[in-house]
């Protein structure tokens, strides 16, 4: 552990102690918002303090074992203990480095999933449908709630575009690396000569910010259109123009919602997603210089970057952002088993962040 990283850890430990004292003050106890914020900060700092204490104790244990080794009668016992203690110190060193990585406040939150057909005509729409089902099944495995907000079916299956909201603890942290262009190589059902076609669909993952209520939008900047719903809804569908399409004129962002029976409810949901998109756009601009140095453009919604290829004839999935990230498990992945991909991308992101933290130290 470098001295600079040690200083950062000690500063966090001091802040943990300070927050603990503040939580006991009457003025803080009387302020619900401040008490909640400080409690959350205390809980986030707690693992750092415990790991640092374990690290220091392990260093003391190592020094004691080395001293014990000088005693001929205790040398054999010390030789058995030292490797285990050194391994524990090495593991704690890694853990402390990861704990120093700033936590993304969006990680525990919900998200909007947007999947759109790209190049490839009908096959692109079918592939967009495959991708959406892949994420829907993954969400089901995680016991998250998924609600479709708008959709435009393809003429021969799949979707030209589909937008859903996924609600569940940690949803954003697991899916935030999925934004970009996904490419598929396979023989379409409509292909009579067995030729492999290449098509694409784009995915955008946008965090559903808690603070969207604070975003102020000038009504003059909006164009609101109504149209008849085309989704589920029984006899209500196509009888009233309850679906909403909102265009934010300055940014060109367009959002739709058609899942609710009332125009008012659809408008509220569409506005929530518009505000989330505007917030994410501002965040992406602010972090553009930093993000340029990272391999994983986290949650940027950038659909121009080709991130992954799904090769059906070979049963292969290749993520182009990480060297060597190729899985020969396409059937299970497309069926919603994304755990290995998610874990590998998370580790790569942590390695990038730790490298930047070490360089800045």
mmCIF file of C-alpha atoms in Angstrom:
data_model
loop_
_atom_site.group_PDB
_atom_site.id
_atom_site.type_symbol
_atom_site.label_atom_id
_atom_site.label_comp_id
_atom_site.label_asym_id
_atom_site.label_seq_id
_atom_site.Cartn_x
_atom_site.Cartn_y
_atom_site.Cartn_z
ATOM 1 C CA UNK A 1 0.000 0.000 0.000
ATOM 2 C CA UNK A 2 1.399 3.381 -1.013
ATOM 3 C CA UNK A 3 1.669 6.173 1.601
ATOM 4 C CA UNK A 4 -0.771 8.364 -0.341
ATOM 5 C CA UNK A 5 -3.437 5.640 -0.426
ATOM 6 C CA UNK A 6 -2.822 5.062 3.282
ATOM 7 C CA UNK A 7 -3.474 8.759 3.954
ATOM 8 C CA UNK A 8 -6.734 8.607 2.019
ATOM 9 C CA UNK A 9 -7.884 5.607 4.013
ATOM 10 C CA UNK A 10 -6.997 7.285 7.307
ATOM 11 C CA UNK A 11 -8.904 10.398 6.235
ATOM 12 C CA UNK A 12 -11.979 8.249 5.562
ATOM 13 C CA UNK A 13 -11.600 6.592 8.970
ATOM 14 C CA UNK A 14 -11.474 10.028 10.613
ATOM 15 C CA UNK A 15 -14.586 11.076 8.691
ATOM 16 C CA UNK A 16 -16.337 7.891 9.868
ATOM 17 C CA UNK A 17 -15.581 8.833 13.476
ATOM 18 C CA UNK A 18 -16.746 12.407 12.892
ATOM 19 C CA UNK A 19 -20.028 11.267 11.310
ATOM 20 C CA UNK A 20 -20.594 8.920 14.242
ATOM 21 C CA UNK A 21 -20.354 11.891 16.620
ATOM 22 C CA UNK A 22 -22.659 14.018 14.458
ATOM 23 C CA UNK A 23 -25.329 11.324 14.442
ATOM 24 C CA UNK A 24 -25.584 11.628 18.216
ATOM 25 C CA UNK A 25 -26.180 15.401 18.171
ATOM 26 C CA UNK A 26 -29.740 16.584 18.964
ATOM 27 C CA UNK A 27 -29.781 19.033 16.020
ATOM 28 C CA UNK A 28 -29.038 16.188 13.590
ATOM 29 C CA UNK A 29 -31.590 13.890 15.198
ATOM 30 C CA UNK A 30 -34.206 16.598 14.699
ATOM 31 C CA UNK A 31 -33.391 16.994 10.983
ATOM 32 C CA UNK A 32 -34.686 13.892 9.169
ATOM 33 C CA UNK A 33 -32.944 14.607 5.868
ATOM 34 C CA UNK A 34 -29.555 15.317 7.430
ATOM 35 C CA UNK A 35 -29.846 12.318 9.727
ATOM 36 C CA UNK A 36 -30.690 10.091 6.737
ATOM 37 C CA UNK A 37 -27.785 11.451 4.664
ATOM 38 C CA UNK A 38 -25.284 11.061 7.498
ATOM 39 C CA UNK A 39 -26.549 7.569 8.289
ATOM 40 C CA UNK A 40 -26.032 6.573 4.659
ATOM 41 C CA UNK A 41 -22.509 8.047 4.684
ATOM 42 C CA UNK A 42 -21.690 6.252 7.948
ATOM 43 C CA UNK A 43 -22.840 2.927 6.481
ATOM 44 C CA UNK A 44 -20.754 3.480 3.339
ATOM 45 C CA UNK A 45 -17.626 4.269 5.369
ATOM 46 C CA UNK A 46 -18.077 1.364 7.769
ATOM 47 C CA UNK A 47 -16.557 -1.336 5.484
ATOM 48 C CA UNK A 48 -13.490 0.877 4.903
ATOM 49 C CA UNK A 49 -12.901 1.315 8.635
ATOM 50 C CA UNK A 50 -13.331 -2.400 9.358
ATOM 51 C CA UNK A 51 -11.050 -3.460 6.506
ATOM 52 C CA UNK A 52 -8.387 -0.952 7.577
ATOM 53 C CA UNK A 53 -8.560 -2.256 11.149
ATOM 54 C CA UNK A 54 -8.209 -5.839 9.864
ATOM 55 C CA UNK A 55 -5.251 -4.757 7.708
ATOM 56 C CA UNK A 56 -3.479 -3.118 10.655
ATOM 57 C CA UNK A 57 -4.163 -6.116 12.893
ATOM 58 C CA UNK A 58 -2.796 -8.445 10.222
ATOM 59 C CA UNK A 59 0.368 -6.335 9.956
ATOM 60 C CA UNK A 60 0.788 -6.621 13.732
ATOM 61 C CA UNK A 61 0.209 -10.380 13.533
ATOM 62 C CA UNK A 62 2.851 -10.640 10.808
ATOM 63 C CA UNK A 63 5.395 -8.692 12.845
ATOM 64 C CA UNK A 64 4.693 -10.922 15.871
ATOM 65 C CA UNK A 65 5.050 -14.088 13.779
ATOM 66 C CA UNK A 66 8.383 -12.913 12.375
ATOM 67 C CA UNK A 67 9.608 -12.172 15.880
ATOM 68 C CA UNK A 68 8.393 -15.596 17.035
ATOM 69 C CA UNK A 69 10.383 -17.173 14.194
ATOM 70 C CA UNK A 70 13.593 -16.118 15.920
ATOM 71 C CA UNK A 71 12.790 -18.563 18.726
ATOM 72 C CA UNK A 72 13.991 -22.035 17.611
ATOM 73 C CA UNK A 73 11.165 -23.713 19.505
ATOM 74 C CA UNK A 74 8.507 -21.544 17.812
ATOM 75 C CA UNK A 75 10.037 -21.353 14.327
ATOM 76 C CA UNK A 76 7.993 -24.210 12.869
ATOM 77 C CA UNK A 77 4.719 -22.689 14.075
ATOM 78 C CA UNK A 78 5.726 -19.265 12.765
ATOM 79 C CA UNK A 79 6.605 -20.715 9.348
ATOM 80 C CA UNK A 80 3.089 -22.113 9.143
ATOM 81 C CA UNK A 81 1.409 -18.835 10.133
ATOM 82 C CA UNK A 82 3.411 -16.328 8.081
ATOM 83 C CA UNK A 83 2.216 -17.392 4.571
ATOM 84 C CA UNK A 84 -1.439 -17.298 5.696
ATOM 85 C CA UNK A 85 -1.018 -13.854 7.250
ATOM 86 C CA UNK A 86 0.768 -12.532 4.153
ATOM 87 C CA UNK A 87 -2.049 -13.856 1.949
ATOM 88 C CA UNK A 88 -4.607 -12.142 4.191
ATOM 89 C CA UNK A 89 -2.705 -8.849 3.963
ATOM 90 C CA UNK A 90 -2.513 -9.085 0.169
ATOM 91 C CA UNK A 91 -6.273 -9.733 -0.053
ATOM 92 C CA UNK A 92 -7.054 -6.839 2.283
ATOM 93 C CA UNK A 93 -4.758 -4.587 0.239
ATOM 94 C CA UNK A 94 -6.887 -5.304 -2.838
ATOM 95 C CA UNK A 95 -10.140 -4.900 -0.916
ATOM 96 C CA UNK A 96 -9.062 -1.536 0.493
ATOM 97 C CA UNK A 97 -8.120 -0.323 -2.979
ATOM 98 C CA UNK A 98 -11.586 -1.257 -4.261
ATOM 99 C CA UNK A 99 -13.232 0.432 -1.279
ATOM 100 C CA UNK A 100 -11.409 3.644 -2.162
ATOM 101 C CA UNK A 101 -13.071 3.765 -5.567
ATOM 102 C CA UNK A 102 -15.795 6.429 -5.353
ATOM 103 C CA UNK A 103 -19.212 4.775 -5.261
ATOM 104 C CA UNK A 104 -21.486 5.731 -8.112
ATOM 105 C CA UNK A 105 -24.592 7.103 -6.353
ATOM 106 C CA UNK A 106 -26.725 5.736 -9.187
ATOM 107 C CA UNK A 107 -25.628 2.126 -8.677
ATOM 108 C CA UNK A 108 -28.393 1.110 -6.289
ATOM 109 C CA UNK A 109 -31.095 2.792 -8.342
ATOM 110 C CA UNK A 110 -33.562 1.917 -11.064
ATOM 111 C CA UNK A 111 -33.107 2.462 -14.794
ATOM 112 C CA UNK A 112 -34.700 2.941 -18.171
ATOM 113 C CA UNK A 113 -33.847 0.346 -20.805
ATOM 114 C CA UNK A 114 -34.128 1.427 -24.436
ATOM 115 C CA UNK A 115 -33.598 -1.064 -27.275
ATOM 116 C CA UNK A 116 -33.843 0.000 -30.914
ATOM 117 C CA UNK A 117 -33.379 -1.850 -34.193
ATOM 118 C CA UNK A 118 -30.360 -0.648 -36.168
ATOM 119 C CA UNK A 119 -29.040 -1.703 -39.553
ATOM 120 C CA UNK A 120 -30.413 -4.934 -40.958
ATOM 121 C CA UNK A 121 -34.098 -4.355 -41.645
ATOM 122 C CA UNK A 122 -36.489 -7.006 -40.321
ATOM 123 C CA UNK A 123 -33.660 -9.078 -38.859
ATOM 124 C CA UNK A 124 -32.493 -6.051 -36.825
ATOM 125 C CA UNK A 125 -35.975 -5.704 -35.330
ATOM 126 C CA UNK A 126 -36.049 -9.423 -34.496
ATOM 127 C CA UNK A 127 -32.632 -9.125 -32.853
ATOM 128 C CA UNK A 128 -33.824 -6.087 -30.870
ATOM 129 C CA UNK A 129 -36.624 -8.319 -29.589
ATOM 130 C CA UNK A 130 -34.094 -11.012 -28.658
ATOM 131 C CA UNK A 131 -32.026 -8.488 -26.717
ATOM 132 C CA UNK A 132 -35.056 -7.144 -24.884
ATOM 133 C CA UNK A 133 -36.113 -10.659 -23.870
ATOM 134 C CA UNK A 134 -32.548 -11.350 -22.719
ATOM 135 C CA UNK A 135 -32.669 -8.359 -20.364
ATOM 136 C CA UNK A 136 -36.235 -9.147 -19.285
ATOM 137 C CA UNK A 137 -35.223 -12.693 -18.309
ATOM 138 C CA UNK A 138 -32.153 -11.411 -16.493
ATOM 139 C CA UNK A 139 -34.373 -8.961 -14.595
ATOM 140 C CA UNK A 140 -36.673 -11.842 -13.696
ATOM 141 C CA UNK A 141 -33.706 -13.861 -12.394
ATOM 142 C CA UNK A 142 -32.740 -10.872 -10.244
ATOM 143 C CA UNK A 143 -36.339 -10.499 -9.056
ATOM 144 C CA UNK A 144 -36.550 -6.980 -10.416
ATOM 145 C CA UNK A 145 -39.761 -5.411 -11.659
ATOM 146 C CA UNK A 146 -39.893 -4.608 -15.388
ATOM 147 C CA UNK A 147 -42.574 -2.422 -16.924
ATOM 148 C CA UNK A 148 -42.801 -1.621 -20.643
ATOM 149 C CA UNK A 149 -43.371 2.094 -21.221
ATOM 150 C CA UNK A 150 -43.618 2.171 -25.007
ATOM 151 C CA UNK A 151 -43.025 -0.172 -27.927
ATOM 152 C CA UNK A 152 -43.150 -0.280 -31.703
ATOM 153 C CA UNK A 153 -43.338 -3.884 -32.986
ATOM 154 C CA UNK A 154 -41.423 -4.985 -36.080
ATOM 155 C CA UNK A 155 -43.366 -6.150 -39.120
ATOM 156 C CA UNK A 156 -41.972 -9.687 -38.860
ATOM 157 C CA UNK A 157 -41.423 -9.915 -35.105
ATOM 158 C CA UNK A 158 -39.281 -8.206 -32.538
ATOM 159 C CA UNK A 159 -39.308 -4.449 -32.085
ATOM 160 C CA UNK A 160 -38.350 -1.374 -34.031
ATOM 161 C CA UNK A 161 -38.107 0.233 -30.604
ATOM 162 C CA UNK A 162 -39.019 -0.723 -27.043
ATOM 163 C CA UNK A 163 -38.551 1.200 -23.801
ATOM 164 C CA UNK A 164 -38.970 -0.254 -20.324
ATOM 165 C CA UNK A 165 -38.338 0.782 -16.746
ATOM 166 C CA UNK A 166 -36.542 -1.708 -14.507
ATOM 167 C CA UNK A 167 -36.967 -1.340 -10.775
ATOM 168 C CA UNK A 168 -34.774 -3.216 -8.326
ATOM 169 C CA UNK A 169 -31.893 -2.707 -5.916
ATOM 170 C CA UNK A 170 -28.597 -2.592 -7.796
ATOM 171 C CA UNK A 171 -30.226 -2.736 -11.228
ATOM 172 C CA UNK A 172 -28.201 0.134 -12.652
ATOM 173 C CA UNK A 173 -24.908 -1.185 -11.270
ATOM 174 C CA UNK A 174 -25.368 -4.479 -13.133
ATOM 175 C CA UNK A 175 -26.641 -3.192 -16.481
ATOM 176 C CA UNK A 176 -24.833 0.141 -16.840
ATOM 177 C CA UNK A 177 -22.211 -1.336 -19.184
ATOM 178 C CA UNK A 178 -24.797 -2.460 -21.759
ATOM 179 C CA UNK A 179 -25.137 0.866 -23.599
ATOM 180 C CA UNK A 180 -23.915 0.751 -27.186
ATOM 181 C CA UNK A 181 -24.339 -1.121 -30.448
ATOM 182 C CA UNK A 182 -24.912 -4.871 -30.257
ATOM 183 C CA UNK A 183 -24.180 -6.792 -33.455
ATOM 184 C CA UNK A 184 -25.580 -10.191 -34.428
ATOM 185 C CA UNK A 185 -24.255 -12.662 -37.004
ATOM 186 C CA UNK A 186 -26.640 -15.478 -37.918
ATOM 187 C CA UNK A 187 -28.749 -17.010 -40.683
ATOM 188 C CA UNK A 188 -32.173 -15.298 -40.597
ATOM 189 C CA UNK A 189 -35.314 -17.429 -40.819
ATOM 190 C CA UNK A 190 -36.131 -15.667 -44.087
ATOM 191 C CA UNK A 191 -32.775 -16.626 -45.669
ATOM 192 C CA UNK A 192 -33.303 -19.430 -48.185
ATOM 193 C CA UNK A 193 -29.652 -19.990 -49.149
ATOM 194 C CA UNK A 194 -28.207 -20.323 -45.658
ATOM 195 C CA UNK A 195 -26.114 -17.161 -45.802
ATOM 196 C CA UNK A 196 -25.023 -15.473 -42.583
ATOM 197 C CA UNK A 197 -26.323 -11.915 -42.198
ATOM 198 C CA UNK A 198 -25.018 -9.182 -39.934
ATOM 199 C CA UNK A 199 -27.530 -6.909 -38.213
ATOM 200 C CA UNK A 200 -27.414 -4.549 -35.267
ATOM 201 C CA UNK A 201 -29.524 -3.119 -32.488
ATOM 202 C CA UNK A 202 -28.705 -0.333 -30.075
ATOM 203 C CA UNK A 203 -29.136 -0.326 -26.309
ATOM 204 C CA UNK A 204 -29.216 2.647 -23.956
ATOM 205 C CA UNK A 205 -29.246 2.351 -20.173
ATOM 206 C CA UNK A 206 -30.356 5.539 -18.422
ATOM 207 C CA UNK A 207 -30.464 5.818 -14.623
ATOM 208 C CA UNK A 208 -33.809 6.771 -13.136
ATOM 209 C CA UNK A 209 -32.580 9.628 -10.985
ATOM 210 C CA UNK A 210 -34.232 10.304 -7.641
ATOM 211 C CA UNK A 211 -33.743 14.021 -8.135
ATOM 212 C CA UNK A 212 -35.714 14.272 -11.393
ATOM 213 C CA UNK A 213 -38.418 16.153 -9.506
ATOM 214 C CA UNK A 214 -35.933 19.003 -9.115
ATOM 215 C CA UNK A 215 -35.410 19.352 -12.881
ATOM 216 C CA UNK A 216 -37.236 22.384 -14.252
ATOM 217 C CA UNK A 217 -38.258 22.300 -17.915
ATOM 218 C CA UNK A 218 -39.688 25.296 -19.750
ATOM 219 C CA UNK A 219 -43.061 24.256 -21.223
ATOM 220 C CA UNK A 220 -42.214 26.333 -24.288
ATOM 221 C CA UNK A 221 -39.371 23.901 -25.019
ATOM 222 C CA UNK A 222 -41.779 20.979 -25.362
ATOM 223 C CA UNK A 223 -43.914 19.677 -28.203
ATOM 224 C CA UNK A 224 -46.542 17.265 -26.914
ATOM 225 C CA UNK A 225 -48.361 14.930 -29.300
ATOM 226 C CA UNK A 226 -51.095 12.451 -28.469
ATOM 227 C CA UNK A 227 -51.933 9.282 -30.344
ATOM 228 C CA UNK A 228 -53.833 6.068 -29.891
ATOM 229 C CA UNK A 229 -52.207 3.302 -27.850
ATOM 230 C CA UNK A 230 -51.163 0.114 -29.586
ATOM 231 C CA UNK A 231 -50.265 -1.987 -26.568
ATOM 232 C CA UNK A 232 -52.211 -3.931 -23.980
ATOM 233 C CA UNK A 233 -55.365 -2.412 -22.584
ATOM 234 C CA UNK A 234 -58.328 -4.406 -23.811
ATOM 235 C CA UNK A 235 -61.242 -2.512 -25.291
ATOM 236 C CA UNK A 236 -59.691 0.801 -24.233
ATOM 237 C CA UNK A 237 -56.934 0.496 -26.861
ATOM 238 C CA UNK A 238 -57.367 2.583 -30.029
ATOM 239 C CA UNK A 239 -60.553 4.234 -28.704
ATOM 240 C CA UNK A 240 -58.921 7.275 -27.105
ATOM 241 C CA UNK A 241 -55.706 9.179 -27.788
ATOM 242 C CA UNK A 242 -54.172 8.488 -24.387
ATOM 243 C CA UNK A 243 -50.599 7.771 -25.533
ATOM 244 C CA UNK A 244 -48.139 10.641 -25.213
ATOM 245 C CA UNK A 245 -45.104 11.660 -27.237
ATOM 246 C CA UNK A 246 -43.003 14.531 -25.863
ATOM 247 C CA UNK A 247 -40.244 16.196 -27.881
ATOM 248 C CA UNK A 248 -37.724 18.384 -26.038
ATOM 249 C CA UNK A 249 -36.955 20.890 -28.785
ATOM 250 C CA UNK A 250 -33.551 22.213 -27.570
ATOM 251 C CA UNK A 251 -32.020 18.721 -27.229
ATOM 252 C CA UNK A 252 -34.124 16.799 -29.743
ATOM 253 C CA UNK A 253 -34.875 14.091 -27.157
ATOM 254 C CA UNK A 254 -38.155 12.286 -27.823
ATOM 255 C CA UNK A 255 -39.930 10.180 -25.205
ATOM 256 C CA UNK A 256 -43.175 8.250 -25.420
ATOM 257 C CA UNK A 257 -45.465 6.432 -23.055
ATOM 258 C CA UNK A 258 -48.571 4.407 -23.841
ATOM 259 C CA UNK A 259 -48.905 1.927 -20.982
ATOM 260 C CA UNK A 260 -51.440 3.812 -18.860
ATOM 261 C CA UNK A 261 -55.117 4.280 -19.554
ATOM 262 C CA UNK A 262 -55.077 8.015 -18.894
ATOM 263 C CA UNK A 263 -53.286 10.653 -20.888
ATOM 264 C CA UNK A 264 -52.274 12.369 -17.653
ATOM 265 C CA UNK A 265 -50.553 9.231 -16.279
ATOM 266 C CA UNK A 266 -48.739 8.645 -19.567
ATOM 267 C CA UNK A 267 -47.567 12.256 -19.595
ATOM 268 C CA UNK A 268 -46.208 11.953 -16.034
ATOM 269 C CA UNK A 269 -44.215 8.844 -16.940
ATOM 270 C CA UNK A 270 -42.910 10.378 -20.167
ATOM 271 C CA UNK A 271 -41.817 13.529 -18.308
ATOM 272 C CA UNK A 272 -39.990 11.421 -15.707
ATOM 273 C CA UNK A 273 -37.993 9.716 -18.442
ATOM 274 C CA UNK A 274 -37.315 13.010 -20.237
ATOM 275 C CA UNK A 275 -35.956 14.552 -17.053
ATOM 276 C CA UNK A 276 -33.772 11.492 -16.443
ATOM 277 C CA UNK A 277 -32.420 11.727 -20.007
ATOM 278 C CA UNK A 278 -31.636 15.436 -19.599
ATOM 279 C CA UNK A 279 -29.874 14.842 -16.280
ATOM 280 C CA UNK A 280 -27.847 12.000 -17.759
ATOM 281 C CA UNK A 281 -26.917 14.161 -20.746
ATOM 282 C CA UNK A 282 -25.558 16.871 -18.486
ATOM 283 C CA UNK A 283 -23.640 14.326 -16.425
ATOM 284 C CA UNK A 284 -22.168 12.761 -19.562
ATOM 285 C CA UNK A 285 -20.953 16.155 -20.799
ATOM 286 C CA UNK A 286 -19.341 16.935 -17.449
ATOM 287 C CA UNK A 287 -17.510 13.593 -17.428
ATOM 288 C CA UNK A 288 -16.647 13.457 -21.134
ATOM 289 C CA UNK A 289 -12.952 14.210 -20.612
ATOM 290 C CA UNK A 290 -12.611 11.569 -17.901
ATOM 291 C CA UNK A 291 -14.720 9.002 -19.727
ATOM 292 C CA UNK A 292 -12.475 9.292 -22.783
ATOM 293 C CA UNK A 293 -9.705 7.587 -20.803
ATOM 294 C CA UNK A 294 -11.909 4.622 -19.889
ATOM 295 C CA UNK A 295 -12.628 1.519 -21.904
ATOM 296 C CA UNK A 296 -16.139 1.178 -20.526
ATOM 297 C CA UNK A 297 -18.283 4.204 -21.269
ATOM 298 C CA UNK A 298 -20.501 3.681 -18.268
ATOM 299 C CA UNK A 299 -24.146 4.430 -18.779
ATOM 300 C CA UNK A 300 -23.477 7.098 -21.375
ATOM 301 C CA UNK A 301 -26.225 5.848 -23.639
ATOM 302 C CA UNK A 302 -23.775 6.189 -26.523
ATOM 303 C CA UNK A 303 -25.250 3.979 -29.201
ATOM 304 C CA UNK A 304 -22.510 4.685 -31.754
ATOM 305 C CA UNK A 305 -19.938 2.432 -30.063
ATOM 306 C CA UNK A 306 -20.016 -1.224 -31.120
ATOM 307 C CA UNK A 307 -19.596 -3.062 -27.868
ATOM 308 C CA UNK A 308 -20.540 -6.695 -28.475
ATOM 309 C CA UNK A 309 -21.011 -9.317 -31.202
ATOM 310 C CA UNK A 310 -23.327 -12.325 -30.934
ATOM 311 C CA UNK A 311 -22.203 -15.011 -33.400
ATOM 312 C CA UNK A 312 -24.894 -17.693 -33.516
ATOM 313 C CA UNK A 313 -23.169 -20.209 -35.869
ATOM 314 C CA UNK A 314 -20.219 -20.426 -33.459
ATOM 315 C CA UNK A 315 -22.264 -19.949 -30.274
ATOM 316 C CA UNK A 316 -19.891 -17.115 -29.397
ATOM 317 C CA UNK A 317 -20.231 -13.748 -27.690
ATOM 318 C CA UNK A 318 -17.363 -11.256 -27.877
ATOM 319 C CA UNK A 319 -17.235 -8.001 -25.925
ATOM 320 C CA UNK A 320 -14.963 -5.677 -27.902
ATOM 321 C CA UNK A 321 -14.125 -3.368 -24.994
ATOM 322 C CA UNK A 322 -12.227 -5.972 -22.988
ATOM 323 C CA UNK A 323 -9.368 -7.964 -24.449
ATOM 324 C CA UNK A 324 -10.037 -11.677 -24.241
ATOM 325 C CA UNK A 325 -13.674 -11.368 -23.183
ATOM 326 C CA UNK A 326 -15.186 -14.089 -25.370
ATOM 327 C CA UNK A 327 -17.735 -16.606 -24.145
ATOM 328 C CA UNK A 328 -18.867 -19.731 -25.978
ATOM 329 C CA UNK A 329 -22.153 -19.820 -24.133
ATOM 330 C CA UNK A 330 -24.465 -17.825 -26.394
ATOM 331 C CA UNK A 331 -27.674 -19.882 -25.871
ATOM 332 C CA UNK A 332 -27.562 -19.396 -22.096
ATOM 333 C CA UNK A 333 -26.577 -15.729 -22.306
ATOM 334 C CA UNK A 334 -29.347 -14.875 -24.774
ATOM 335 C CA UNK A 335 -31.704 -16.715 -22.387
ATOM 336 C CA UNK A 336 -30.837 -14.221 -19.657
ATOM 337 C CA UNK A 337 -27.778 -15.709 -17.937
ATOM 338 C CA UNK A 338 -25.693 -12.519 -17.917
ATOM 339 C CA UNK A 339 -23.884 -13.115 -14.622
ATOM 340 C CA UNK A 340 -20.469 -13.916 -16.106
ATOM 341 C CA UNK A 341 -20.546 -10.926 -18.463
ATOM 342 C CA UNK A 342 -21.727 -8.569 -15.728
ATOM 343 C CA UNK A 343 -19.085 -9.756 -13.247
ATOM 344 C CA UNK A 344 -16.239 -9.533 -15.778
ATOM 345 C CA UNK A 345 -17.217 -6.033 -16.915
ATOM 346 C CA UNK A 346 -17.550 -4.917 -13.292
ATOM 347 C CA UNK A 347 -14.042 -6.196 -12.492
ATOM 348 C CA UNK A 348 -12.600 -4.454 -15.554
ATOM 349 C CA UNK A 349 -14.280 -1.204 -14.527
ATOM 350 C CA UNK A 350 -12.898 -1.508 -11.007
ATOM 351 C CA UNK A 351 -9.411 -2.152 -12.394
ATOM 352 C CA UNK A 352 -9.658 0.984 -14.552
ATOM 353 C CA UNK A 353 -10.854 3.093 -11.635
ATOM 354 C CA UNK A 354 -8.164 1.736 -9.308
ATOM 355 C CA UNK A 355 -5.487 2.471 -11.906
ATOM 356 C CA UNK A 356 -6.677 6.068 -12.219
ATOM 357 C CA UNK A 357 -6.809 6.384 -8.432
ATOM 358 C CA UNK A 358 -3.244 5.048 -8.080
ATOM 359 C CA UNK A 359 -1.929 7.343 -10.816
ATOM 360 C CA UNK A 360 -3.539 10.340 -9.130
ATOM 361 C CA UNK A 361 -2.150 9.399 -5.726
#
